[in-house]
Coordinates of C-alpha atoms in Angstrom, one line a residue:
M2 CA 66.4 52.6 -100.3
S3 CA 67.0 51.4 -104.0
T4 CA 63.4 50.7 -105.1
D5 CA 65.2 48.6 -107.8
N6 CA 67.2 46.7 -104.7
A7 CA 63.9 46.3 -102.7
R8 CA 62.5 44.7 -106.4
A9 CA 65.7 42.8 -106.8
A10 CA 64.6 41.1 -103.3
A11 CA 61.6 40.3 -103.8
E12 CA 62.5 38.5 -106.8
D13 CA 65.1 36.7 -105.6
S14 CA 63.6 35.5 -102.4
L15 CA 60.4 34.1 -104.0
E16 CA 61.5 30.8 -103.8
D17 CA 62.9 30.9 -100.4
Y18 CA 60.7 33.7 -98.5
A19 CA 64.5 33.9 -96.8
F20 CA 63.2 36.9 -94.5
R21 CA 59.8 37.1 -95.2
Y22 CA 55.7 35.1 -94.1
V23 CA 55.5 32.2 -96.8
P24 CA 52.6 33.1 -98.6
R25 CA 49.7 31.3 -99.2
T26 CA 50.5 31.4 -102.9
F27 CA 53.5 29.2 -103.2
R28 CA 52.0 26.7 -99.8
R29 CA 50.8 24.7 -102.6
W30 CA 52.0 21.5 -101.7
S31 CA 49.7 19.0 -99.2
A32 CA 50.8 18.7 -95.4
A33 CA 51.9 15.0 -96.0
S34 CA 54.2 16.0 -99.4
V35 CA 54.8 19.0 -97.2
G36 CA 55.7 16.4 -94.0
A37 CA 57.2 13.9 -96.0
T38 CA 59.8 16.6 -97.6
A39 CA 60.8 17.8 -93.9
L40 CA 61.0 13.9 -92.5
G41 CA 64.3 13.7 -96.3
S42 CA 66.2 15.8 -94.4
I43 CA 67.1 13.6 -90.7
A44 CA 68.9 11.2 -93.1
F45 CA 72.2 12.9 -91.7
L46 CA 74.6 10.4 -90.2
A47 CA 76.3 12.7 -87.5
D48 CA 73.1 11.0 -85.6
F49 CA 75.1 7.1 -85.6
S50 CA 78.2 8.9 -84.8
I51 CA 77.0 10.7 -81.7
G52 CA 75.2 7.6 -81.3
A53 CA 78.5 5.7 -81.1
S54 CA 80.6 7.8 -79.4
V55 CA 78.3 8.6 -76.6
G56 CA 78.2 4.4 -76.3
I57 CA 81.8 3.8 -76.1
D58 CA 82.6 6.5 -73.6
H59 CA 79.4 5.8 -71.3
G60 CA 78.0 2.8 -72.4
T61 CA 74.7 0.7 -74.0
A62 CA 72.6 2.0 -70.7
N63 CA 73.9 5.1 -70.1
A64 CA 74.3 6.3 -74.0
V65 CA 70.2 4.9 -74.5
L66 CA 69.7 7.1 -71.0
G67 CA 70.9 9.5 -72.5
I68 CA 69.4 9.7 -76.0
L69 CA 66.0 8.8 -74.7
F70 CA 66.1 11.3 -71.8
A71 CA 67.6 14.3 -74.4
S72 CA 64.9 13.1 -77.3
V73 CA 61.5 13.9 -74.2
V74 CA 63.6 17.0 -73.9
I75 CA 63.7 17.7 -77.0
V76 CA 59.9 17.4 -78.0
I77 CA 58.9 19.6 -75.2
V78 CA 60.8 22.1 -76.2
G79 CA 59.9 21.4 -80.1
V80 CA 55.9 21.6 -80.7
P81 CA 55.1 25.5 -79.4
V82 CA 58.0 26.7 -81.9
A83 CA 56.9 23.9 -84.4
Y84 CA 53.9 24.8 -84.3
Y85 CA 54.0 28.4 -84.3
A86 CA 56.1 27.9 -87.9
A87 CA 54.0 25.6 -88.9
R88 CA 50.5 27.3 -88.2
Y89 CA 51.4 31.0 -88.8
N90 CA 54.4 30.0 -91.9
L91 CA 57.3 31.9 -90.1
D92 CA 60.6 30.8 -90.0
L93 CA 62.6 30.4 -86.6
D94 CA 64.0 34.1 -86.8
L95 CA 60.6 35.5 -87.3
I96 CA 59.5 33.7 -84.9
A97 CA 61.7 34.9 -82.4
R98 CA 61.8 38.4 -83.8
G99 CA 58.3 38.4 -82.0
S100 CA 58.8 35.4 -79.1
G101 CA 61.5 37.7 -77.1
F102 CA 64.2 39.3 -78.9
G103 CA 63.3 42.3 -81.1
Y104 CA 63.7 43.4 -84.9
Y105 CA 67.7 43.7 -84.5
G106 CA 68.0 40.9 -81.2
S107 CA 66.9 37.7 -83.2
M108 CA 70.1 38.1 -84.9
I109 CA 71.8 36.7 -82.5
T110 CA 69.9 33.1 -82.4
T111 CA 70.0 33.5 -85.8
V112 CA 73.8 33.1 -85.9
V113 CA 73.5 30.1 -83.7
F114 CA 71.8 28.4 -86.0
A115 CA 73.9 29.5 -88.7
G116 CA 76.9 28.1 -86.5
F117 CA 75.0 24.5 -86.2
T118 CA 74.2 24.6 -90.4
C119 CA 78.3 25.2 -90.3
I120 CA 79.1 22.8 -88.0
F121 CA 77.1 19.9 -88.6
F122 CA 77.6 20.6 -92.4
A123 CA 81.3 19.7 -92.0
L124 CA 80.6 16.6 -89.5
E125 CA 78.2 15.2 -92.6
G126 CA 81.3 16.5 -94.9
A127 CA 84.2 14.7 -94.0
I128 CA 81.7 11.5 -92.8
M129 CA 81.5 12.0 -97.2
A130 CA 84.8 12.2 -97.3
Q131 CA 85.8 8.9 -95.0
G132 CA 83.6 7.3 -96.9
L133 CA 85.5 8.3 -100.6
Q134 CA 88.5 7.7 -98.9
V135 CA 87.8 4.3 -98.0
A136 CA 86.3 3.6 -101.8
T137 CA 88.9 5.4 -103.7
K138 CA 91.9 6.0 -101.3
M139 CA 91.0 9.5 -102.5
P140 CA 92.9 12.2 -99.9
L141 CA 90.4 13.3 -97.1
W142 CA 91.0 17.0 -98.1
L143 CA 89.8 16.3 -101.4
G144 CA 86.6 14.7 -100.2
Y145 CA 86.3 17.3 -98.1
L146 CA 85.9 19.8 -101.1
I147 CA 83.8 16.9 -103.3
S148 CA 81.4 17.3 -100.6
T149 CA 81.5 20.8 -100.4
V150 CA 80.9 21.8 -104.0
V151 CA 78.6 19.1 -105.0
V152 CA 75.3 19.9 -103.0
I153 CA 75.7 23.8 -104.7
P154 CA 73.7 23.1 -107.6
I155 CA 70.6 21.7 -105.8
V156 CA 71.0 24.0 -103.3
I157 CA 70.6 27.3 -105.7
Y158 CA 67.1 26.3 -106.7
G159 CA 65.9 26.2 -103.1
M160 CA 62.4 24.4 -101.8
R161 CA 61.4 23.0 -104.7
A162 CA 64.6 21.6 -105.7
L163 CA 64.8 20.5 -102.2
E164 CA 61.1 18.6 -102.2
R165 CA 62.4 16.6 -105.2
L166 CA 65.4 15.4 -104.2
H167 CA 64.1 14.2 -100.8
F168 CA 61.2 12.8 -102.8
W169 CA 63.5 10.5 -105.2
T170 CA 66.1 9.2 -102.8
T171 CA 64.3 9.3 -99.3
P172 CA 63.0 4.9 -99.9
L173 CA 66.8 4.3 -101.0
W174 CA 68.5 5.6 -98.5
L175 CA 65.8 3.6 -96.3
A176 CA 67.0 0.7 -98.0
L177 CA 70.7 0.6 -97.7
A178 CA 70.3 1.6 -93.9
L179 CA 67.7 -0.8 -92.8
L180 CA 67.2 -3.8 -94.5
P181 CA 71.1 -4.7 -93.8
L182 CA 70.8 -4.2 -90.1
L183 CA 67.0 -5.6 -89.8
W184 CA 68.7 -9.2 -91.0
V185 CA 71.7 -8.8 -88.6
L186 CA 69.2 -8.2 -86.1
V187 CA 67.4 -11.2 -86.6
S188 CA 70.4 -13.5 -87.9
D189 CA 73.2 -12.8 -84.7
H190 CA 71.7 -12.8 -81.5
E191 CA 75.1 -12.1 -80.3
A192 CA 75.6 -9.0 -81.5
V193 CA 72.6 -8.4 -79.4
R194 CA 73.6 -9.4 -76.1
A195 CA 76.9 -7.9 -76.8
F196 CA 75.3 -4.7 -77.6
T197 CA 73.2 -4.5 -74.3
S198 CA 75.5 -5.3 -72.0
F199 CA 78.5 -3.1 -73.5
T200 CA 80.2 -0.6 -70.7
G201 CA 82.1 1.2 -72.9
K202 CA 84.7 3.8 -70.7
S203 CA 82.5 3.3 -68.0
D204 CA 82.2 0.7 -65.1
G205 CA 78.6 -0.3 -66.3
S206 CA 77.3 0.9 -63.4
V207 CA 74.7 3.3 -65.1
S208 CA 74.6 7.3 -62.8
F209 CA 73.4 10.5 -63.7
G210 CA 75.8 12.3 -64.5
A211 CA 76.9 9.6 -67.6
V212 CA 73.0 10.1 -68.5
V213 CA 73.2 13.8 -68.8
S214 CA 76.9 14.0 -70.6
S215 CA 75.4 11.1 -72.6
A216 CA 72.5 13.6 -73.4
A217 CA 74.9 16.8 -73.5
V218 CA 75.9 15.6 -77.2
C219 CA 72.7 14.7 -78.2
F220 CA 71.2 17.9 -77.4
A221 CA 73.5 20.2 -79.7
L222 CA 71.4 18.1 -82.2
T223 CA 68.5 20.6 -81.3
P224 CA 68.9 23.5 -83.7
Q225 CA 67.2 20.7 -86.4
L226 CA 64.6 22.1 -85.6
A227 CA 65.3 24.9 -87.3
E228 CA 66.0 22.9 -90.6
Q229 CA 62.6 21.0 -90.3
I230 CA 61.0 24.6 -89.7
D231 CA 62.5 26.1 -92.6
Y232 CA 60.0 23.3 -94.3
I233 CA 57.2 23.2 -92.4
R234 CA 56.6 27.1 -92.8
A235 CA 55.1 25.4 -96.5
M236 CA 52.4 24.3 -94.8
P237 CA 48.8 24.8 -95.9
P238 CA 46.1 26.0 -93.7
R239 CA 44.6 24.3 -91.7
T240 CA 40.7 23.6 -92.5
P241 CA 38.6 21.3 -90.9
S242 CA 38.8 19.1 -94.3
N243 CA 42.5 18.4 -93.8
A244 CA 42.7 19.2 -89.6
R245 CA 43.8 15.2 -89.3
S246 CA 46.6 15.1 -92.2
W247 CA 47.5 18.7 -90.7
W248 CA 48.3 17.7 -86.8
T249 CA 49.9 14.0 -88.4
S250 CA 52.6 15.9 -90.2
F251 CA 53.2 18.8 -88.1
A252 CA 53.9 15.9 -85.3
F253 CA 56.3 13.7 -87.4
S254 CA 58.1 16.0 -88.7
G255 CA 58.4 19.2 -86.4
P256 CA 58.8 18.2 -83.2
G257 CA 58.8 14.2 -84.3
W258 CA 61.6 14.5 -86.1
V259 CA 63.8 13.6 -82.8
I260 CA 61.6 10.2 -83.1
F261 CA 63.8 8.9 -85.6
S262 CA 66.9 11.0 -84.4
G263 CA 66.9 9.2 -81.5
T264 CA 66.2 5.8 -82.9
K265 CA 69.0 5.9 -85.4
Q266 CA 71.7 7.0 -82.9
V267 CA 70.7 3.9 -80.5
I268 CA 71.2 2.2 -84.0
G269 CA 74.4 4.1 -84.1
V270 CA 75.8 2.5 -80.4
F271 CA 74.8 -1.0 -81.9
L272 CA 76.9 -0.4 -84.6
A273 CA 79.4 0.8 -82.9
V274 CA 79.1 -2.6 -80.2
Y275 CA 79.6 -4.7 -83.5
L276 CA 82.5 -3.1 -85.2
L277 CA 84.4 -3.6 -81.6
V278 CA 83.0 -7.0 -80.8
K279 CA 82.3 -9.0 -84.1
V280 CA 84.5 -7.4 -86.3
E281 CA 88.1 -5.2 -85.4
P282 CA 88.4 -4.5 -81.4
A283 CA 91.5 -2.9 -82.0
L284 CA 89.2 0.3 -83.9
G285 CA 88.6 1.7 -80.6
H286 CA 87.7 6.0 -80.9
Q287 CA 88.0 5.1 -84.9
A288 CA 84.1 3.3 -84.5
T289 CA 82.7 5.7 -84.4
E290 CA 82.8 6.5 -87.8
P291 CA 79.6 5.5 -90.4
V292 CA 81.8 4.7 -92.9
K293 CA 83.0 1.8 -91.1
Q294 CA 80.3 0.6 -89.8
F295 CA 77.9 0.2 -92.7
V296 CA 81.2 -1.8 -94.5
G297 CA 81.3 -4.0 -91.3
M298 CA 77.4 -4.5 -91.2
Y299 CA 78.0 -4.9 -94.8
Q300 CA 80.9 -7.4 -94.6
A301 CA 78.3 -10.3 -92.8
L302 CA 76.4 -10.3 -95.9
V303 CA 77.6 -9.5 -98.9
P304 CA 81.3 -9.7 -100.1
N305 CA 84.2 -6.9 -99.2
W306 CA 84.2 -5.1 -102.5
L307 CA 79.9 -4.8 -102.4
A308 CA 80.5 -4.0 -99.1
I309 CA 82.3 -1.1 -99.9
I310 CA 79.8 -0.1 -102.4
L311 CA 76.9 -0.1 -100.9
A312 CA 78.7 1.3 -97.9
L313 CA 79.5 4.5 -100.0
G314 CA 77.0 5.4 -102.1
L315 CA 74.8 4.9 -98.3
I316 CA 77.2 7.8 -97.3
V317 CA 77.1 9.7 -100.8
V318 CA 72.9 9.2 -100.7
A319 CA 72.6 10.7 -96.8
Q320 CA 75.6 13.5 -97.6
V321 CA 73.6 15.5 -100.1
K322 CA 70.3 14.7 -98.4
I323 CA 71.1 16.6 -95.0
N324 CA 73.7 18.8 -96.4
V325 CA 71.6 20.5 -98.9
T326 CA 69.4 21.6 -95.9
N327 CA 72.4 22.6 -94.4
A328 CA 73.6 24.6 -96.9
Y329 CA 69.8 25.9 -97.7
S330 CA 69.2 26.6 -94.4
G331 CA 72.3 28.5 -93.9
S332 CA 72.1 31.1 -96.4
L333 CA 68.8 31.9 -95.2
A334 CA 69.8 32.8 -91.7
W335 CA 73.5 34.2 -93.2
S336 CA 71.1 36.7 -95.6
N337 CA 68.6 37.0 -92.7
V338 CA 71.2 38.6 -90.4
F339 CA 72.8 40.5 -93.3
T340 CA 69.7 42.6 -95.6
R341 CA 69.0 43.8 -91.4
L342 CA 72.0 44.7 -91.0
A343 CA 73.4 46.2 -94.3
K344 CA 70.1 47.3 -95.6
H345 CA 70.9 45.7 -99.2
Y346 CA 70.5 42.2 -100.7
P347 CA 73.1 40.9 -102.5
G348 CA 71.4 37.5 -103.7
R349 CA 71.0 34.3 -101.2
T350 CA 73.6 32.6 -103.5
I351 CA 76.4 34.2 -102.0
F352 CA 75.6 32.9 -98.4
V353 CA 75.4 29.7 -99.7
L354 CA 78.7 30.0 -100.9
F355 CA 79.7 32.0 -97.5
N356 CA 79.0 28.9 -95.8
L357 CA 80.0 26.6 -97.6
V358 CA 83.8 27.4 -97.1
I359 CA 83.2 28.1 -93.1
A360 CA 82.3 24.6 -93.0
Y361 CA 85.0 23.5 -95.5
A362 CA 87.5 25.0 -93.7
L363 CA 85.7 23.1 -89.9
M364 CA 86.7 20.0 -92.2
M365 CA 90.0 21.1 -92.9
L366 CA 89.9 21.8 -88.8
D367 CA 89.5 18.0 -88.2
V368 CA 86.3 18.9 -86.5
F369 CA 85.3 15.2 -86.3
T370 CA 87.6 13.9 -84.4
L371 CA 86.6 16.7 -81.9
L372 CA 82.8 15.1 -82.0
S373 CA 81.7 15.4 -78.5
F374 CA 83.7 18.2 -76.9
V375 CA 82.5 20.3 -80.1
L376 CA 78.8 19.1 -79.7
S377 CA 78.9 19.6 -75.8
L378 CA 80.3 23.2 -75.4
Y379 CA 77.7 24.0 -78.4
A380 CA 74.4 22.6 -76.5
N381 CA 75.1 25.0 -73.8
V382 CA 74.0 27.7 -76.1
V383 CA 71.8 26.1 -78.3
M384 CA 70.0 24.8 -75.4
A385 CA 69.8 28.1 -73.6
W386 CA 68.2 29.6 -77.2
L387 CA 65.7 27.3 -78.3
V388 CA 64.1 27.1 -74.6
T389 CA 63.8 30.7 -74.1
I390 CA 62.1 31.1 -77.5
A391 CA 60.0 28.2 -76.4
T392 CA 59.5 29.2 -73.2
D393 CA 58.4 32.7 -74.1
I394 CA 55.9 30.9 -76.8
A395 CA 54.1 28.4 -73.8
I396 CA 54.5 30.2 -70.8
N397 CA 54.5 34.4 -71.4
K398 CA 51.8 33.9 -74.4
W399 CA 49.6 31.5 -73.1
V400 CA 50.0 31.3 -69.8
L401 CA 50.8 34.7 -68.5
H402 CA 49.4 36.6 -71.7
I403 CA 52.8 38.8 -71.5
S404 CA 53.8 38.6 -74.8
P405 CA 52.3 38.9 -78.0
R406 CA 49.7 35.9 -79.1
F407 CA 50.8 36.3 -82.9
P408 CA 54.4 36.5 -83.3
E409 CA 54.9 39.6 -84.7
F410 CA 58.1 39.8 -87.2
R411 CA 57.4 43.0 -88.7
R412 CA 59.6 46.1 -88.9
G413 CA 58.0 48.7 -86.6
M414 CA 55.6 46.9 -85.2
L415 CA 58.6 46.1 -82.7
H416 CA 60.9 46.9 -80.7
D417 CA 64.8 46.6 -82.2
W418 CA 65.7 44.6 -78.9
N419 CA 64.1 43.1 -76.3
P420 CA 65.0 42.3 -73.1
V421 CA 63.3 39.0 -71.9
G422 CA 65.3 37.0 -74.8
L423 CA 68.7 38.5 -74.8
V424 CA 68.8 38.5 -70.4
S425 CA 67.6 34.8 -70.7
V426 CA 70.1 33.4 -73.7
G427 CA 73.1 35.7 -72.1
L428 CA 72.7 34.8 -68.2
A429 CA 72.1 31.0 -69.5
S430 CA 74.6 30.9 -71.9
V431 CA 77.3 32.2 -69.3
L432 CA 76.4 30.1 -66.6
S433 CA 76.3 26.9 -68.4
L434 CA 79.4 27.7 -70.2
L435 CA 81.1 28.5 -67.0
A436 CA 79.9 25.2 -65.9
F437 CA 80.8 22.8 -68.8
A438 CA 84.6 24.6 -68.0
G439 CA 84.1 23.2 -64.6
L440 CA 84.7 27.2 -62.9
L441 CA 81.8 26.6 -60.9
G442 CA 83.1 22.4 -59.2
A443 CA 83.7 19.8 -61.0
A444 CA 80.3 18.3 -58.9
V445 CA 78.9 20.6 -61.0
K446 CA 80.7 20.1 -64.9
P447 CA 78.6 17.3 -65.6
F448 CA 75.0 18.9 -65.3
S449 CA 76.0 22.5 -67.1
V450 CA 73.6 21.5 -69.9
L451 CA 70.8 21.6 -67.3
I452 CA 71.9 24.6 -66.4
A453 CA 71.2 25.8 -69.9
I454 CA 67.6 24.7 -69.6
G455 CA 66.6 25.6 -66.2
V456 CA 68.4 29.1 -65.7
A457 CA 65.8 29.5 -69.2
F458 CA 62.6 28.4 -67.9
V459 CA 62.9 30.9 -65.4
A460 CA 64.5 33.6 -66.8
T461 CA 62.3 34.4 -69.5
P462 CA 59.2 34.3 -67.7
V463 CA 60.5 36.6 -64.6
T464 CA 61.8 39.3 -67.4
A465 CA 59.4 39.4 -69.0
L466 CA 57.4 39.8 -65.7
A467 CA 59.5 42.7 -64.8
T468 CA 59.8 43.9 -67.7
R469 CA 55.8 43.9 -67.5
G470 CA 56.0 43.2 -71.6
R471 CA 56.8 46.9 -72.4
Y472 CA 59.2 45.6 -75.0
Y473 CA 57.7 43.3 -77.3
L474 CA 55.5 45.6 -78.9
R475 CA 56.1 49.5 -80.6
R476 CA 52.4 49.6 -81.9
R477 CA 49.3 47.4 -81.8
S478 CA 48.0 48.7 -84.8
D479 CA 49.7 47.5 -87.8
G480 CA 47.4 50.7 -89.7
I481 CA 45.6 48.0 -92.4
D482 CA 41.1 47.1 -91.4
S483 CA 41.3 44.4 -92.9
P484 CA 41.6 41.2 -90.7
L485 CA 45.0 39.1 -90.2
F486 CA 43.2 35.9 -90.2
D487 CA 40.6 34.2 -91.9
D488 CA 37.4 32.5 -90.4
D489 CA 39.8 29.6 -89.4
G490 CA 42.5 31.1 -87.5
N491 CA 44.6 31.3 -90.9
P492 CA 46.9 34.0 -92.1
S493 CA 44.6 35.7 -94.3
G494 CA 45.7 35.4 -98.1
E495 CA 43.8 38.8 -98.7
R496 CA 46.6 40.6 -101.2
L497 CA 47.9 44.1 -101.3
R498 CA 50.3 46.3 -103.2
C499 CA 53.3 47.7 -102.0
H500 CA 53.7 50.9 -102.9
V501 CA 57.2 50.9 -102.8
T502 CA 58.5 47.3 -104.8
G503 CA 55.2 47.6 -106.8
Y504 CA 54.4 44.3 -105.9
T505 CA 51.5 42.8 -104.6
F506 CA 52.2 40.5 -100.9
E507 CA 49.4 39.0 -98.7
R508 CA 48.2 40.4 -95.7
P509 CA 50.6 39.4 -92.8
D510 CA 53.2 40.3 -94.8
M511 CA 52.1 44.3 -94.9
L512 CA 52.1 47.5 -92.9
A513 CA 50.3 50.7 -93.3
S514 CA 52.7 52.9 -94.7
A515 CA 53.2 56.4 -93.1
E516 CA 53.9 57.8 -96.6
R517 CA 50.5 58.5 -97.6
G518 CA 49.6 59.1 -101.2
P519 CA 49.4 61.8 -103.7
H520 CA 45.8 62.0 -102.4
G521 CA 46.5 61.4 -99.1
E522 CA 45.1 58.1 -99.6
V523 CA 46.5 55.1 -96.8
Q524 CA 49.3 52.9 -99.2
Y525 CA 50.9 49.8 -97.9
V526 CA 54.3 48.7 -97.7
S527 CA 55.5 45.0 -97.2
S528 CA 58.0 44.1 -94.4
L529 CA 60.5 43.2 -97.3
A530 CA 60.6 46.9 -98.4
L531 CA 61.0 48.0 -94.9
T532 CA 63.7 45.7 -94.0
L533 CA 65.6 47.4 -96.8
D534 CA 64.8 50.6 -96.1
D535 CA 67.3 52.6 -93.7
S536 CA 65.7 56.0 -93.8
D537 CA 62.6 55.1 -92.0
R538 CA 60.3 56.9 -94.0
Y539 CA 57.8 54.4 -94.3
V540 CA 57.6 53.8 -90.7
L541 CA 54.3 54.2 -88.5
P542 CA 55.6 56.6 -85.2
P543 CA 55.5 54.6 -82.2
E544 CA 52.7 54.1 -80.1
A545 CA 51.5 53.8 -76.5
T546 CA 51.2 50.1 -75.6
R547 CA 50.4 48.0 -73.0
P548 CA 50.7 43.8 -71.9
P549 CA 48.2 41.7 -74.3
H550 CA 45.8 40.7 -71.8
R551 CA 43.5 37.6 -72.3
A552 CA 40.3 39.1 -73.5
A553 CA 42.9 41.3 -76.1
S554 CA 44.3 38.5 -76.9
R555 CA 40.7 36.3 -77.5
G556 CA 40.2 36.3 -81.5
R557 CA 43.8 35.7 -82.9
G558 CA 45.1 32.9 -84.4
T559 CA 45.6 30.1 -82.4

């Protein structure tokens, strides 16, 4: 390993902590400020398209029930995962390492998430391009390019730039999106009646299959939880003095993001019905395009030219808000995977550009027109992945006490691969995709996403019990005598010097080095230096481990 490379990686990742624990020295924002910033990232317009799409296909009743069902499940899955992010200040990749996947195994889940950021960047970019086409007759390919390039300057500057962007633009977005909608709801009772009775392409009956099919599209949004985590991992330590604010911010900006997302999906159904009933019945599936939805709504209130300007303003603000988050989170995910594989960190900017190139290619392939199919397909893998992590935390850690309570993420402490997560995700994904393809029978096909959820929920604890938890930890001691947590159960803020990089890092990010000092003294090495080390010279040898039990779990941060 090049010491210069390790130092460069340390300096470059100070802004975003791409593959590191987020230290207290960085987490200077209040819990309320972090929560407000995290909620600013859910301004995406794909929610309106998703709601409109399932509403047109299955009718209002089935769509709304599907959105509600998906939202409840996403909250249940999101609570344990988001709590570990906020409490231990880790991103989802670091959580996954110690929650069933192992040091290298978590790369599989990180690639799945990186794919999400590309898909949804493409969807949001396509929506902005549609707005530019309506307003200026700009060709779509040029609109795609503009929507891709415009986010680069903001994304490169990391978390601080994103915090400022969301602070200043969220009020504008809320005003443009909600005020005209409230006016239409209050003043046009006929539109409300049309919404409640809309049957779409269905026969008008409520069926479990249609509800689940609607939910399947919505489940593809679940990885938004990982983007919320990229913000809430910067939560301040939870103490008795800030506990109420901490829990409130966590609830709404962590698992609670889906409340706002689900509401927007229902609004999307309403706007599609409004277009098809009140504005242009011949629109068909074009009613899923947010630019047409909002232009149609604004036209009921203001002249046509002003309606187009307002709709374009809303779309540009929303697209920039969410796509800087998509590009930011995607770049963290790709850089995390590459650095562990190559033992080299070329800088996050390269991965920003890599993420954007993939997203632009998806736009050019017209992924927006395949919205329901792509998201329904993707949802099977997504739910297999996130249900596995949530189940490992909730069941294997807290109920069975097989998985270690603290989500270990440091190289040398973990095995490279853990069959618990790999078996669960693999089995759940394969079975659900077979069902989605119709290979398990036509009657089963609509319920493929439920197979992913059910199999992951069962396979995770079963595999952990079968392997007796012996693949979670390579070592139980990191060789450092000082405690990992403070008296309030927060990760310790004690700072130790890494003898490889020369920089100081906080206690949760450090291990004892296998390389002793010149006088035989214990030296410390950061998890970042270990990530970039290809020689294993600093990695402590393995030790006999046993699955954690109830008594051993006490005293850990909770």
